[in-house]
Amino acid sequence: MSGTLYLVPTPIGNLGDISARCRDTLAAADFIAAEDTRVSLKLLNHLEIKKPLVSYHEHNKLESGPRILARLQNGESCALVTDAGCPAISDPGEDLVRLCAEAGVPVVALPGPCAAITALSVSALPTGRFVFEGFLPADKKERKLRLGALLREERTVILYEAPHRLRETLAALLAALGPERRISLCRELTKLHEEVLRMTLGEADAYFDANEPRGEFVLVLDGAAPSREETTLEEAVALAQALIAGGMTKKDAVKQAAKDTGFAKNALYDAIMK
Ligand code: SAM
């Protein structure tokens, strides 16, 4: 009979976030598959757990995955851990889960820390409907295509990013989505220097021009305003007029209403002037 692959989430910064069930599962597994065995060894030492470790990461998954599967098929149980957070979310654990599922080996996921969900919950942006985009492609052309698809995305968008690429990514987001889109930059979550910066893309770009990005980031972006089909021209005009009544200049109000409703500025301007 096959053993089971356990997906064991580990803390994303605060060791106190390991659950009792995760600890027990690590202690009971026959062996542990880790993304970086040195990182996981520190956690295991902290938990006073001694276990055989095998390495499973992006660059050895094609050889290591089948070896782990063979051991599972031989009846051993394996706990899969990533450097931090939830295995199989933006890391090669995804491939091992598929391999096991295809071979009929049971896979059990334990709930626990996940950088994306931790950031979403503290972002102060809508959480009812969201999309997880992981890391944007490094290739500029592919990234542009992906960002183009996000332009009209109405759900909240979650992105992972490395600190050395943050500025470049913010510049690309700014170019694709405009300066007014709201973003929550969730930095060093659960760690000593945890910080959540809630601002617009334009402000974020300027902020990180002046401040070197440090630590790990999850970016949470507000969704696009509901598409034009859902807003009539009359509603868009009413919005612009309400903004003018609130003290905005006609030019700014038309610009804002056009952005929020998807109508062209000229069309709105003409309708207001009628
Ligand atoms: N599988 C993990 C998860 O979903 O929790 C994430 C793995 S992914 C390779 C690593 C990315 O997660 C980092 O580049 C960063 O975007 C995010 N991350 C991890 N820990 C974080 C933390 N403490 N604060 C903010 N972002 C974090």
mmCIF file of N, CA, C and O and ligand atoms in Angstrom, residues 10 12-13 35 82 84-91 113-116 119 132 135 159-163 186-191 215-219, ligand 1:
data_model
loop_
_atom_site.group_PDB
_atom_site.id
_atom_site.type_symbol
_atom_site.label_atom_id
_atom_site.label_comp_id
_atom_site.label_asym_id
_atom_site.label_seq_id
_atom_site.Cartn_x
_atom_site.Cartn_y
_atom_site.Cartn_z
ATOM 1 N N THR A 10 4.995 25.953 6.388
ATOM 2 C CA THR A 10 5.932 26.348 7.451
ATOM 3 C C THR A 10 5.875 27.869 7.605
ATOM 4 O O THR A 10 5.402 28.561 6.690
ATOM 5 N N ILE A 12 6.254 31.861 7.585
ATOM 6 C CA ILE A 12 6.841 32.781 6.600
ATOM 7 C C ILE A 12 7.700 33.843 7.300
ATOM 8 O O ILE A 12 8.069 34.836 6.701
ATOM 9 N N GLY A 13 7.997 33.632 8.555
ATOM 10 C CA GLY A 13 8.854 34.588 9.250
ATOM 11 C C GLY A 13 8.835 34.422 10.761
ATOM 12 O O GLY A 13 9.830 34.691 11.430
ATOM 13 N N GLU A 35 12.769 22.168 -0.018
ATOM 14 C CA GLU A 35 13.251 22.992 -1.133
ATOM 15 C C GLU A 35 14.739 23.308 -0.913
ATOM 16 O O GLU A 35 15.555 23.116 -1.790
ATOM 17 N N THR A 82 8.393 23.772 1.978
ATOM 18 C CA THR A 82 9.054 24.756 1.128
ATOM 19 C C THR A 82 9.910 25.631 2.058
ATOM 20 O O THR A 82 9.918 25.422 3.269
ATOM 21 N N ALA A 84 9.498 28.622 2.935
ATOM 22 C CA ALA A 84 8.572 29.331 3.820
ATOM 23 C C ALA A 84 7.197 29.303 3.185
ATOM 24 O O ALA A 84 7.077 29.438 1.973
ATOM 25 N N GLY A 85 6.181 29.100 3.984
ATOM 26 C CA GLY A 85 4.812 29.173 3.478
ATOM 27 C C GLY A 85 4.271 27.854 2.984
ATOM 28 O O GLY A 85 4.721 26.774 3.401
ATOM 29 N N CYS A 86 3.320 27.967 2.097
ATOM 30 C CA CYS A 86 2.526 26.816 1.692
ATOM 31 C C CYS A 86 3.147 26.092 0.496
ATOM 32 O O CYS A 86 3.329 26.705 -0.557
ATOM 33 N N PRO A 87 3.472 24.805 0.644
ATOM 34 C CA PRO A 87 4.051 24.080 -0.498
ATOM 35 C C PRO A 87 3.067 24.059 -1.672
ATOM 36 O O PRO A 87 1.849 24.043 -1.468
ATOM 37 N N ALA A 88 3.614 24.057 -2.858
ATOM 38 C CA ALA A 88 2.842 23.947 -4.110
ATOM 39 C C ALA A 88 2.223 25.266 -4.554
ATOM 40 O O ALA A 88 1.540 25.311 -5.576
ATOM 41 N N ILE A 89 2.417 26.345 -3.781
ATOM 42 C CA ILE A 89 1.925 27.649 -4.222
ATOM 43 C C ILE A 89 3.128 28.465 -4.686
ATOM 44 O O ILE A 89 3.960 28.865 -3.873
ATOM 45 N N SER A 90 3.251 28.642 -5.995
ATOM 46 C CA SER A 90 4.419 29.311 -6.596
ATOM 47 C C SER A 90 5.722 28.633 -6.214
ATOM 48 O O SER A 90 6.728 29.301 -5.948
ATOM 49 N N ASP A 91 5.708 27.317 -6.114
ATOM 50 C CA ASP A 91 6.955 26.575 -5.941
ATOM 51 C C ASP A 91 6.770 25.177 -6.549
ATOM 52 O O ASP A 91 5.651 24.797 -6.891
ATOM 53 N N PRO A 113 0.489 28.785 7.204
ATOM 54 C CA PRO A 113 0.902 30.066 6.646
ATOM 55 C C PRO A 113 1.011 30.057 5.122
ATOM 56 O O PRO A 113 1.550 29.123 4.539
ATOM 57 N N CYS A 114 0.498 31.119 4.523
ATOM 58 C CA CYS A 114 0.636 31.330 3.078
ATOM 59 C C CYS A 114 0.781 32.834 2.873
ATOM 60 O O CYS A 114 -0.085 33.604 3.323
ATOM 61 N N ALA A 115 1.873 33.249 2.242
ATOM 62 C CA ALA A 115 2.146 34.684 2.105
ATOM 63 C C ALA A 115 1.008 35.394 1.375
ATOM 64 O O ALA A 115 0.619 36.504 1.758
ATOM 65 N N ALA A 116 0.450 34.760 0.342
ATOM 66 C CA ALA A 116 -0.585 35.421 -0.469
ATOM 67 C C ALA A 116 -1.822 35.740 0.366
ATOM 68 O O ALA A 116 -2.345 36.863 0.330
ATOM 69 N N ALA A 119 -1.237 38.370 3.109
ATOM 70 C CA ALA A 119 -1.204 39.733 2.543
ATOM 71 C C ALA A 119 -2.599 40.202 2.155
ATOM 72 O O ALA A 119 -2.985 41.339 2.453
ATOM 73 N N PHE A 132 -4.879 35.129 -7.975
ATOM 74 C CA PHE A 132 -3.481 35.007 -7.579
ATOM 75 C C PHE A 132 -2.658 34.866 -8.849
ATOM 76 O O PHE A 132 -2.890 33.942 -9.632
ATOM 77 N N PHE A 135 4.366 35.103 -9.481
ATOM 78 C CA PHE A 135 5.392 36.029 -9.992
ATOM 79 C C PHE A 135 5.044 36.399 -11.433
ATOM 80 O O PHE A 135 4.703 35.510 -12.223
ATOM 81 N N LEU A 159 0.198 39.433 -6.189
ATOM 82 C CA LEU A 159 1.447 39.126 -6.899
ATOM 83 C C LEU A 159 2.567 38.875 -5.895
ATOM 84 O O LEU A 159 2.619 39.534 -4.851
ATOM 85 N N TYR A 160 3.460 37.957 -6.221
ATOM 86 C CA TYR A 160 4.694 37.789 -5.448
ATOM 87 C C TYR A 160 5.804 38.549 -6.170
ATOM 88 O O TYR A 160 5.787 38.651 -7.403
ATOM 89 N N GLU A 161 6.755 39.073 -5.412
ATOM 90 C CA GLU A 161 7.911 39.684 -6.066
ATOM 91 C C GLU A 161 9.139 39.657 -5.171
ATOM 92 O O GLU A 161 9.025 39.718 -3.950
ATOM 93 N N ALA A 162 10.296 39.512 -5.818
ATOM 94 C CA ALA A 162 11.574 39.548 -5.091
ATOM 95 C C ALA A 162 11.998 41.009 -4.951
ATOM 96 O O ALA A 162 11.716 41.813 -5.846
ATOM 97 N N PRO A 163 12.689 41.369 -3.847
ATOM 98 C CA PRO A 163 13.016 42.791 -3.629
ATOM 99 C C PRO A 163 13.845 43.401 -4.762
ATOM 100 O O PRO A 163 13.622 44.550 -5.139
ATOM 101 N N CYS A 186 2.832 44.557 0.935
ATOM 102 C CA CYS A 186 2.931 43.869 2.237
ATOM 103 C C CYS A 186 4.324 43.295 2.363
ATOM 104 O O CYS A 186 4.696 42.375 1.629
ATOM 105 N N ARG A 187 5.080 43.866 3.276
ATOM 106 C CA ARG A 187 6.512 43.584 3.360
ATOM 107 C C ARG A 187 6.856 42.863 4.664
ATOM 108 O O ARG A 187 6.309 43.214 5.716
ATOM 109 N N GLU A 188 7.720 41.848 4.579
ATOM 110 C CA GLU A 188 8.242 41.166 5.774
ATOM 111 C C GLU A 188 7.120 40.712 6.720
ATOM 112 O O GLU A 188 7.217 40.889 7.945
ATOM 113 N N LEU A 189 6.077 40.147 6.133
ATOM 114 C CA LEU A 189 4.915 39.724 6.930
ATOM 115 C C LEU A 189 5.320 38.759 8.036
ATOM 116 O O LEU A 189 6.138 37.851 7.801
ATOM 117 N N THR A 190 4.756 38.946 9.180
ATOM 118 C CA THR A 190 4.975 38.149 10.409
ATOM 119 C C THR A 190 6.375 38.338 11.005
ATOM 120 O O THR A 190 6.720 37.702 11.996
ATOM 121 N N LYS A 191 7.211 39.198 10.385
ATOM 122 C CA LYS A 191 8.578 39.396 10.895
ATOM 123 C C LYS A 191 8.660 40.694 11.686
ATOM 124 O O LYS A 191 7.708 41.482 11.720
ATOM 125 N N GLY A 215 13.701 43.210 1.949
ATOM 126 C CA GLY A 215 12.855 42.142 2.490
ATOM 127 C C GLY A 215 11.935 41.569 1.426
ATOM 128 O O GLY A 215 12.052 41.857 0.236
ATOM 129 N N GLU A 216 10.987 40.771 1.883
ATOM 130 C CA GLU A 216 10.096 40.067 0.956
ATOM 131 C C GLU A 216 8.775 40.828 0.818
ATOM 132 O O GLU A 216 8.275 41.381 1.795
ATOM 133 N N PHE A 217 8.231 40.794 -0.385
ATOM 134 C CA PHE A 217 7.012 41.566 -0.662
ATOM 135 C C PHE A 217 5.916 40.713 -1.293
ATOM 136 O O PHE A 217 6.186 39.894 -2.165
ATOM 137 N N VAL A 218 4.697 40.968 -0.871
ATOM 138 C CA VAL A 218 3.526 40.543 -1.643
ATOM 139 C C VAL A 218 2.822 41.829 -2.058
ATOM 140 O O VAL A 218 2.638 42.731 -1.238
ATOM 141 N N LEU A 219 2.465 41.917 -3.339
ATOM 142 C CA LEU A 219 1.769 43.102 -3.844
ATOM 143 C C LEU A 219 0.296 42.750 -4.025
ATOM 144 O O LEU A 219 -0.023 41.744 -4.666
HETATM 145 N N1 SAM B 1 4.842 28.991 -1.239
HETATM 146 C C1 SAM B 1 5.014 30.206 -0.477
HETATM 147 C C2 SAM B 1 3.643 30.712 -0.004
HETATM 148 O O1 SAM B 1 2.718 30.722 -0.823
HETATM 149 O O2 SAM B 1 3.509 31.150 1.128
HETATM 150 C C3 SAM B 1 5.658 31.293 -1.309
HETATM 151 C C4 SAM B 1 6.850 30.876 -2.094
HETATM 152 S S1 SAM B 1 7.399 32.068 -3.211
HETATM 153 C C5 SAM B 1 8.770 31.187 -3.895
HETATM 154 C C6 SAM B 1 8.210 33.283 -2.238
HETATM 155 C C7 SAM B 1 7.494 34.644 -2.295
HETATM 156 O O3 SAM B 1 6.496 34.679 -1.260
HETATM 157 C C8 SAM B 1 8.397 35.827 -2.003
HETATM 158 O O4 SAM B 1 9.072 36.262 -3.171
HETATM 159 C C9 SAM B 1 7.412 36.862 -1.516
HETATM 160 O O5 SAM B 1 6.741 37.452 -2.618
HETATM 161 C C10 SAM B 1 6.400 35.986 -0.747
HETATM 162 N N2 SAM B 1 6.732 35.944 0.699
HETATM 163 C C11 SAM B 1 7.192 34.898 1.405
HETATM 164 N N3 SAM B 1 7.323 35.224 2.714
HETATM 165 C C12 SAM B 1 6.949 36.510 2.826
HETATM 166 C C13 SAM B 1 6.869 37.439 3.919
HETATM 167 N N4 SAM B 1 7.228 37.094 5.166
HETATM 168 N N5 SAM B 1 6.422 38.684 3.670
HETATM 169 C C14 SAM B 1 6.061 39.056 2.439
HETATM 170 N N6 SAM B 1 6.138 38.235 1.367
HETATM 171 C C15 SAM B 1 6.562 36.982 1.552
#
